[in-house]
Amino acid sequence: KNEVEQSPQNLTAQEGEFITINCSYSVGISALHWLQQHPGGGIVSLFMLSSGKKKHGRLIATINIQEKHSSLHITASHPRDSAVYICAVRAKETSGSRLTFGEGTQLTVNP
Amino acid sequence: SQTIHQWPATLVQPVGSPLSLECTVEGTSNPNLYWYRQAAGRGLQLLFYSVGIGQISSEVPQNLSASRPQDRQFILSSKKLLLSDSGFYLCAWRPGQGNYEQYFGPGTRLTVT
């Protein structure tokens, strides 16, 4: 079993829909990251959080430390949101602050 | 502001040939540096990380090696490439101390033929 599990693996939505991507992890963490990878391969950091909730524009990330679960929400989705969304965690007391990654969720938003 | 560079952007190499991918970071000092690989249809896999000059930690035993000859330079090498080395290679950095985000370079797409 992977330390970081994402669901769903693939998600297709219509423009305007509300989208949720889930991430569960099995270790104690000091931080959780949500990343976005576009078709060209470049990766952008969307959020880093260790508790509660963060919001940037139409994107919202939440985390429940007790349940070891995080969600990424996209409101009013748009075709330009189509990308792979990756959850990654930094385990407590990990050397080098290295991250463990989920397999990613491929999101396609159709016009 | 800080920037991270990787080159080349794409590379096609025959099996058995050597490899050298370079990553440099500007605008910061003493960063943690990372090399990741993403095989086709797979998630990101950490290959190496470094917390300082000459300090390299390997996560996965394989025919790749890494070096950090300068504070902001991280090099990924191989003496003889395998077909299985094909993939997308990403370099990343973060500030050495504290709870910070990790910033990724543009990546190198390597095809071993």
PDB file of C-alpha atoms in Angstrom:
ATOM      1  CA  LYS A   1       0.000   0.000   0.000  1.00  0.00           C
ATOM      2  CA  ASN A   2       1.329   3.423  -0.950  1.00  0.00           C
ATOM      3  CA  GLU A   3       1.910   5.924   1.824  1.00  0.00           C
ATOM      4  CA  VAL A   4      -0.108   8.454  -0.204  1.00  0.00           C
ATOM      5  CA  GLU A   5      -3.294   7.449  -2.004  1.00  0.00           C
ATOM      6  CA  GLN A   6      -5.253   9.729  -4.300  1.00  0.00           C
ATOM      7  CA  SER A   7      -8.750   9.353  -5.676  1.00  0.00           C
ATOM      8  CA  PRO A   8     -10.069   9.387  -8.233  1.00  0.00           C
ATOM      9  CA  GLN A   9      -7.288   8.425 -10.619  1.00  0.00           C
ATOM     10  CA  ASN A  10      -9.096  10.088 -13.515  1.00  0.00           C
ATOM     11  CA  LEU A  11     -11.838  12.683 -13.457  1.00  0.00           C
ATOM     12  CA  THR A  12     -13.815  14.216 -16.314  1.00  0.00           C
ATOM     13  CA  ALA A  13     -16.060  17.194 -15.658  1.00  0.00           C
ATOM     14  CA  GLN A  14     -18.097  19.740 -17.554  1.00  0.00           C
ATOM     15  CA  GLU A  15     -17.115  23.380 -17.396  1.00  0.00           C
ATOM     16  CA  GLY A  16     -18.594  25.030 -14.341  1.00  0.00           C
ATOM     17  CA  GLU A  17     -18.788  21.910 -12.193  1.00  0.00           C
ATOM     18  CA  PHE A  18     -17.463  21.728  -8.640  1.00  0.00           C
ATOM     19  CA  ILE A  19     -14.559  19.277  -8.425  1.00  0.00           C
ATOM     20  CA  THR A  20     -13.100  17.402  -5.475  1.00  0.00           C
ATOM     21  CA  ILE A  21      -9.880  15.379  -5.438  1.00  0.00           C
ATOM     22  CA  ASN A  22      -9.035  13.377  -2.356  1.00  0.00           C
ATOM     23  CA  CYS A  23      -5.757  12.398  -0.744  1.00  0.00           C
ATOM     24  CA  SER A  24      -5.227   9.973   2.133  1.00  0.00           C
ATOM     25  CA  TYR A  25      -1.908   9.231   3.789  1.00  0.00           C
ATOM     26  CA  SER A  26      -0.728   6.743   6.355  1.00  0.00           C
ATOM     27  CA  VAL A  27       2.159   8.482   8.146  1.00  0.00           C
ATOM     28  CA  GLY A  28       2.459  11.398  10.531  1.00  0.00           C
ATOM     29  CA  ILE A  29       3.245  14.464   8.516  1.00  0.00           C
ATOM     30  CA  SER A  30       4.654  17.933   8.997  1.00  0.00           C
ATOM     31  CA  ALA A  31       3.130  19.277   5.774  1.00  0.00           C
ATOM     32  CA  LEU A  32       1.026  18.291   2.787  1.00  0.00           C
ATOM     33  CA  HIS A  33       1.455  19.750  -0.690  1.00  0.00           C
ATOM     34  CA  TRP A  34      -0.897  19.977  -3.643  1.00  0.00           C
ATOM     35  CA  LEU A  35       0.867  20.287  -6.997  1.00  0.00           C
ATOM     36  CA  GLN A  36      -0.387  20.854 -10.516  1.00  0.00           C
ATOM     37  CA  GLN A  37       1.328  19.306 -13.538  1.00  0.00           C
ATOM     38  CA  HIS A  38       0.401  20.570 -16.988  1.00  0.00           C
ATOM     39  CA  PRO A  39       0.650  18.463 -20.181  1.00  0.00           C
ATOM     40  CA  GLY A  40       4.105  19.850 -20.939  1.00  0.00           C
ATOM     41  CA  GLY A  41       5.333  18.391 -17.663  1.00  0.00           C
ATOM     42  CA  GLY A  42       6.017  21.514 -15.628  1.00  0.00           C
ATOM     43  CA  ILE A  43       4.948  21.337 -11.990  1.00  0.00           C
ATOM     44  CA  VAL A  44       3.545  24.225 -10.011  1.00  0.00           C
ATOM     45  CA  SER A  45       3.001  24.224  -6.284  1.00  0.00           C
ATOM     46  CA  LEU A  46      -0.613  25.112  -5.461  1.00  0.00           C
ATOM     47  CA  PHE A  47      -0.738  24.760  -1.691  1.00  0.00           C
ATOM     48  CA  MET A  48       1.311  23.711   1.271  1.00  0.00           C
ATOM     49  CA  LEU A  49      -0.712  23.134   4.422  1.00  0.00           C
ATOM     50  CA  SER A  50      -0.352  21.524   7.805  1.00  0.00           C
ATOM     51  CA  SER A  51      -3.797  22.300   9.223  1.00  0.00           C
ATOM     52  CA  GLY A  52      -7.166  23.777   8.353  1.00  0.00           C
ATOM     53  CA  LYS A  53      -7.925  25.266   4.993  1.00  0.00           C
ATOM     54  CA  LYS A  54      -6.338  27.488   2.339  1.00  0.00           C
ATOM     55  CA  LYS A  55      -7.897  29.267  -0.625  1.00  0.00           C
ATOM     56  CA  HIS A  56      -6.393  30.733  -3.788  1.00  0.00           C
ATOM     57  CA  GLY A  57      -8.960  32.034  -6.228  1.00  0.00           C
ATOM     58  CA  ARG A  58     -11.180  29.114  -7.262  1.00  0.00           C
ATOM     59  CA  LEU A  59      -8.997  26.531  -5.521  1.00  0.00           C
ATOM     60  CA  ILE A  60      -9.535  25.417  -1.936  1.00  0.00           C
ATOM     61  CA  ALA A  61      -7.445  22.888  -0.018  1.00  0.00           C
ATOM     62  CA  THR A  62      -8.442  21.349   3.292  1.00  0.00           C
ATOM     63  CA  ILE A  63      -6.692  18.953   5.605  1.00  0.00           C
ATOM     64  CA  ASN A  64      -7.844  16.839   8.559  1.00  0.00           C
ATOM     65  CA  ILE A  65      -4.751  15.763  10.471  1.00  0.00           C
ATOM     66  CA  GLN A  66      -6.622  13.349  12.747  1.00  0.00           C
ATOM     67  CA  GLU A  67      -8.161  11.518   9.800  1.00  0.00           C
ATOM     68  CA  LYS A  68      -4.983  11.803   7.674  1.00  0.00           C
ATOM     69  CA  HIS A  69      -6.972  13.153   4.767  1.00  0.00           C
ATOM     70  CA  SER A  70      -6.866  16.175   2.488  1.00  0.00           C
ATOM     71  CA  SER A  71      -9.111  17.422  -0.293  1.00  0.00           C
ATOM     72  CA  LEU A  72      -8.530  19.798  -3.172  1.00  0.00           C
ATOM     73  CA  HIS A  73     -11.641  21.560  -4.457  1.00  0.00           C
ATOM     74  CA  ILE A  74     -12.038  23.532  -7.658  1.00  0.00           C
ATOM     75  CA  THR A  75     -15.088  25.753  -7.926  1.00  0.00           C
ATOM     76  CA  ALA A  76     -16.547  26.803 -11.297  1.00  0.00           C
ATOM     77  CA  SER A  77     -14.124  24.540 -13.169  1.00  0.00           C
ATOM     78  CA  HIS A  78     -12.730  25.651 -16.520  1.00  0.00           C
ATOM     79  CA  PRO A  79     -10.999  23.774 -19.361  1.00  0.00           C
ATOM     80  CA  ARG A  80      -7.723  25.462 -18.412  1.00  0.00           C
ATOM     81  CA  ASP A  81      -7.900  23.569 -15.078  1.00  0.00           C
ATOM     82  CA  SER A  82      -7.245  20.358 -17.032  1.00  0.00           C
ATOM     83  CA  ALA A  83      -4.022  18.945 -15.602  1.00  0.00           C
ATOM     84  CA  VAL A  84      -2.670  16.271 -13.293  1.00  0.00           C
ATOM     85  CA  TYR A  85      -3.082  17.141  -9.621  1.00  0.00           C
ATOM     86  CA  ILE A  86      -0.581  15.570  -7.264  1.00  0.00           C
ATOM     87  CA  CYS A  87      -0.720  15.226  -3.498  1.00  0.00           C
ATOM     88  CA  ALA A  88       2.585  14.954  -1.642  1.00  0.00           C
ATOM     89  CA  VAL A  89       3.432  14.700   2.047  1.00  0.00           C
ATOM     90  CA  ARG A  90       6.505  15.448   4.102  1.00  0.00           C
ATOM     91  CA  ALA A  91       6.660  12.873   6.863  1.00  0.00           C
ATOM     92  CA  LYS A  92       7.654  14.011  10.341  1.00  0.00           C
ATOM     93  CA  GLU A  93      11.339  13.674  11.121  1.00  0.00           C
ATOM     94  CA  THR A  94      12.201  12.870   7.526  1.00  0.00           C
ATOM     95  CA  SER A  95      15.745  13.752   6.573  1.00  0.00           C
ATOM     96  CA  GLY A  96      16.253  16.287   3.808  1.00  0.00           C
ATOM     97  CA  SER A  97      12.586  17.377   3.999  1.00  0.00           C
ATOM     98  CA  ARG A  98      11.869  15.002   1.138  1.00  0.00           C
ATOM     99  CA  LEU A  99       8.357  14.426  -0.165  1.00  0.00           C
ATOM    100  CA  THR A 100       6.357  11.269  -0.832  1.00  0.00           C
ATOM    101  CA  PHE A 101       3.976  11.596  -3.759  1.00  0.00           C
ATOM    102  CA  GLY A 102       0.613  10.201  -4.711  1.00  0.00           C
ATOM    103  CA  GLU A 103       0.126   8.835  -8.205  1.00  0.00           C
ATOM    104  CA  GLY A 104      -1.799  11.911  -9.301  1.00  0.00           C
ATOM    105  CA  THR A 105      -5.321  12.616 -10.523  1.00  0.00           C
ATOM    106  CA  GLN A 106      -5.803  13.369 -14.212  1.00  0.00           C
ATOM    107  CA  LEU A 107      -8.502  16.044 -14.487  1.00  0.00           C
ATOM    108  CA  THR A 108     -10.151  16.867 -17.800  1.00  0.00           C
ATOM    109  CA  VAL A 109     -12.646  19.714 -17.928  1.00  0.00           C
ATOM    110  CA  ASN A 110     -14.702  19.818 -21.101  1.00  0.00           C
ATOM    111  CA  PRO A 111     -16.225  23.043 -22.461  1.00  0.00           C
TER     112      PRO A 111
ATOM    113  CA  SER B   1      13.597  36.277  -6.738  1.00  0.00           C
ATOM    114  CA  GLN B   2      14.633  32.664  -7.031  1.00  0.00           C
ATOM    115  CA  THR B   3      14.693  30.710 -10.266  1.00  0.00           C
ATOM    116  CA  ILE B   4      15.612  27.162 -11.157  1.00  0.00           C
ATOM    117  CA  HIS B   5      17.041  26.082 -14.484  1.00  0.00           C
ATOM    118  CA  GLN B   6      17.360  22.664 -16.037  1.00  0.00           C
ATOM    119  CA  TRP B   7      18.945  21.615 -19.287  1.00  0.00           C
ATOM    120  CA  PRO B   8      18.579  20.205 -21.732  1.00  0.00           C
ATOM    121  CA  ALA B   9      14.801  20.318 -22.104  1.00  0.00           C
ATOM    122  CA  THR B  10      14.700  17.154 -24.212  1.00  0.00           C
ATOM    123  CA  LEU B  11      17.280  14.485 -24.894  1.00  0.00           C
ATOM    124  CA  VAL B  12      17.373  11.346 -27.013  1.00  0.00           C
ATOM    125  CA  GLN B  13      20.232   9.014 -26.192  1.00  0.00           C
ATOM    126  CA  PRO B  14      21.124   5.451 -27.260  1.00  0.00           C
ATOM    127  CA  VAL B  15      21.335   2.611 -24.774  1.00  0.00           C
ATOM    128  CA  GLY B  16      24.785   2.421 -23.222  1.00  0.00           C
ATOM    129  CA  SER B  17      25.619   6.093 -23.711  1.00  0.00           C
ATOM    130  CA  PRO B  18      26.473   8.415 -20.804  1.00  0.00           C
ATOM    131  CA  LEU B  19      24.147  11.015 -19.345  1.00  0.00           C
ATOM    132  CA  SER B  20      24.613  14.373 -17.687  1.00  0.00           C
ATOM    133  CA  LEU B  21      21.669  16.558 -16.682  1.00  0.00           C
ATOM    134  CA  GLU B  22      22.303  19.850 -14.974  1.00  0.00           C
ATOM    135  CA  CYS B  23      20.209  21.886 -12.584  1.00  0.00           C
ATOM    136  CA  THR B  24      21.064  25.299 -11.187  1.00  0.00           C
ATOM    137  CA  VAL B  25      19.252  27.551  -8.754  1.00  0.00           C
ATOM    138  CA  GLU B  26      19.575  31.316  -8.574  1.00  0.00           C
ATOM    139  CA  GLY B  27      18.681  33.779  -5.870  1.00  0.00           C
ATOM    140  CA  THR B  28      19.122  31.596  -2.805  1.00  0.00           C
ATOM    141  CA  SER B  29      21.899  29.978  -0.837  1.00  0.00           C
ATOM    142  CA  ASN B  30      22.300  26.574   0.793  1.00  0.00           C
ATOM    143  CA  PRO B  31      19.094  25.137  -0.671  1.00  0.00           C
ATOM    144  CA  ASN B  32      18.011  21.531  -0.388  1.00  0.00           C
ATOM    145  CA  LEU B  33      18.131  20.076  -3.887  1.00  0.00           C
ATOM    146  CA  TYR B  34      16.252  17.096  -5.316  1.00  0.00           C
ATOM    147  CA  TRP B  35      16.196  14.931  -8.454  1.00  0.00           C
ATOM    148  CA  TYR B  36      12.940  13.190  -9.329  1.00  0.00           C
ATOM    149  CA  ARG B  37      11.978  10.884 -12.169  1.00  0.00           C
ATOM    150  CA  GLN B  38       8.529  10.383 -13.616  1.00  0.00           C
ATOM    151  CA  ALA B  39       8.181   7.348 -15.859  1.00  0.00           C
ATOM    152  CA  ALA B  40       5.373   7.371 -18.435  1.00  0.00           C
ATOM    153  CA  GLY B  41       2.008   7.121 -16.680  1.00  0.00           C
ATOM    154  CA  ARG B  42       3.611   6.913 -13.251  1.00  0.00           C
ATOM    155  CA  GLY B  43       4.004   9.139 -10.233  1.00  0.00           C
ATOM    156  CA  LEU B  44       7.070  11.086  -9.170  1.00  0.00           C
ATOM    157  CA  GLN B  45       9.915   9.091  -7.682  1.00  0.00           C
ATOM    158  CA  LEU B  46      12.653  10.711  -5.624  1.00  0.00           C
ATOM    159  CA  LEU B  47      16.072   9.675  -6.896  1.00  0.00           C
ATOM    160  CA  PHE B  48      18.530  11.821  -4.933  1.00  0.00           C
ATOM    161  CA  TYR B  49      18.536  14.712  -2.537  1.00  0.00           C
ATOM    162  CA  SER B  50      21.242  16.962  -1.185  1.00  0.00           C
ATOM    163  CA  VAL B  51      21.332  19.214   1.865  1.00  0.00           C
ATOM    164  CA  GLY B  52      24.743  20.706   1.092  1.00  0.00           C
ATOM    165  CA  ILE B  53      27.791  20.709  -1.181  1.00  0.00           C
ATOM    166  CA  GLY B  54      29.108  17.205  -1.658  1.00  0.00           C
ATOM    167  CA  GLN B  55      26.283  15.688   0.408  1.00  0.00           C
ATOM    168  CA  ILE B  56      24.175  13.283  -1.645  1.00  0.00           C
ATOM    169  CA  SER B  57      21.548  10.847  -0.409  1.00  0.00           C
ATOM    170  CA  SER B  58      20.247   8.163  -2.725  1.00  0.00           C
ATOM    171  CA  GLU B  59      16.705   6.900  -2.448  1.00  0.00           C
ATOM    172  CA  VAL B  60      16.681   4.205  -5.099  1.00  0.00           C
ATOM    173  CA  PRO B  61      19.683   2.035  -6.086  1.00  0.00           C
ATOM    174  CA  GLN B  62      20.198   2.166  -9.852  1.00  0.00           C
ATOM    175  CA  ASN B  63      22.730   3.089 -12.477  1.00  0.00           C
ATOM    176  CA  LEU B  64      22.323   6.815 -11.873  1.00  0.00           C
ATOM    177  CA  SER B  65      24.449   9.055  -9.671  1.00  0.00           C
ATOM    178  CA  ALA B  66      24.248  12.654  -8.530  1.00  0.00           C
ATOM    179  CA  SER B  67      26.772  15.268  -7.560  1.00  0.00           C
ATOM    180  CA  ARG B  68      26.657  18.739  -6.058  1.00  0.00           C
ATOM    181  CA  PRO B  69      29.924  20.428  -6.931  1.00  0.00           C
ATOM    182  CA  GLN B  70      28.676  23.900  -6.013  1.00  0.00           C
ATOM    183  CA  ASP B  71      26.045  25.201  -3.604  1.00  0.00           C
ATOM    184  CA  ARG B  72      23.438  25.841  -6.287  1.00  0.00           C
ATOM    185  CA  GLN B  73      24.358  23.198  -8.854  1.00  0.00           C
ATOM    186  CA  PHE B  74      23.018  19.668  -8.928  1.00  0.00           C
ATOM    187  CA  ILE B  75      24.039  17.160 -11.612  1.00  0.00           C
ATOM    188  CA  LEU B  76      22.463  13.823 -12.493  1.00  0.00           C
ATOM    189  CA  SER B  77      24.700  11.376 -14.326  1.00  0.00           C
ATOM    190  CA  SER B  78      24.916   7.905 -15.699  1.00  0.00           C
ATOM    191  CA  LYS B  79      27.843   6.040 -17.230  1.00  0.00           C
ATOM    192  CA  LYS B  80      25.627   3.731 -19.314  1.00  0.00           C
ATOM    193  CA  LEU B  81      21.952   4.420 -19.938  1.00  0.00           C
ATOM    194  CA  LEU B  82      19.324   1.682 -19.906  1.00  0.00           C
ATOM    195  CA  LEU B  83      16.007   1.682 -21.742  1.00  0.00           C
ATOM    196  CA  SER B  84      14.307   1.865 -18.352  1.00  0.00           C
ATOM    197  CA  ASP B  85      15.994   5.212 -17.690  1.00  0.00           C
ATOM    198  CA  SER B  86      13.585   6.900 -20.094  1.00  0.00           C
ATOM    199  CA  GLY B  87      11.315   9.378 -18.391  1.00  0.00           C
ATOM    200  CA  PHE B  88      10.798  12.933 -17.288  1.00  0.00           C
ATOM    201  CA  TYR B  89      13.467  14.195 -14.893  1.00  0.00           C
ATOM    202  CA  LEU B  90      12.670  17.049 -12.563  1.00  0.00           C
ATOM    203  CA  CYS B  91      14.978  19.018 -10.347  1.00  0.00           C
ATOM    204  CA  ALA B  92      13.537  20.835  -7.352  1.00  0.00           C
ATOM    205  CA  TRP B  93      14.744  23.046  -4.512  1.00  0.00           C
ATOM    206  CA  ARG B  94      13.516  24.355  -1.199  1.00  0.00           C
ATOM    207  CA  PRO B  95      15.033  26.544   1.519  1.00  0.00           C
ATOM    208  CA  GLY B  96      17.185  24.420   3.790  1.00  0.00           C
ATOM    209  CA  GLN B  97      15.425  25.159   7.066  1.00  0.00           C
ATOM    210  CA  GLY B  98      11.807  25.534   8.060  1.00  0.00           C
ATOM    211  CA  ASN B  99       8.451  24.603   6.622  1.00  0.00           C
ATOM    212  CA  TYR B 100       8.664  25.736   3.022  1.00  0.00           C
ATOM    213  CA  GLU B 101       7.284  24.776  -0.342  1.00  0.00           C
ATOM    214  CA  GLN B 102       9.306  22.895  -2.883  1.00  0.00           C
ATOM    215  CA  TYR B 103       9.879  24.543  -6.257  1.00  0.00           C
ATOM    216  CA  PHE B 104      10.289  22.519  -9.419  1.00  0.00           C
ATOM    217  CA  GLY B 105      12.355  23.120 -12.521  1.00  0.00           C
ATOM    218  CA  PRO B 106      10.931  22.794 -16.058  1.00  0.00           C
ATOM    219  CA  GLY B 107      12.155  19.214 -16.424  1.00  0.00           C
ATOM    220  CA  THR B 108      14.131  17.191 -18.962  1.00  0.00           C
ATOM    221  CA  ARG B 109      12.372  14.612 -21.097  1.00  0.00           C
ATOM    222  CA  LEU B 110      14.829  11.756 -21.709  1.00  0.00           C
ATOM    223  CA  THR B 111      14.210   9.058 -24.291  1.00  0.00           C
ATOM    224  CA  VAL B 112      16.638   6.157 -24.375  1.00  0.00           C
ATOM    225  CA  THR B 113      16.521   4.310 -27.692  1.00  0.00           C
TER     226      THR B 113
END
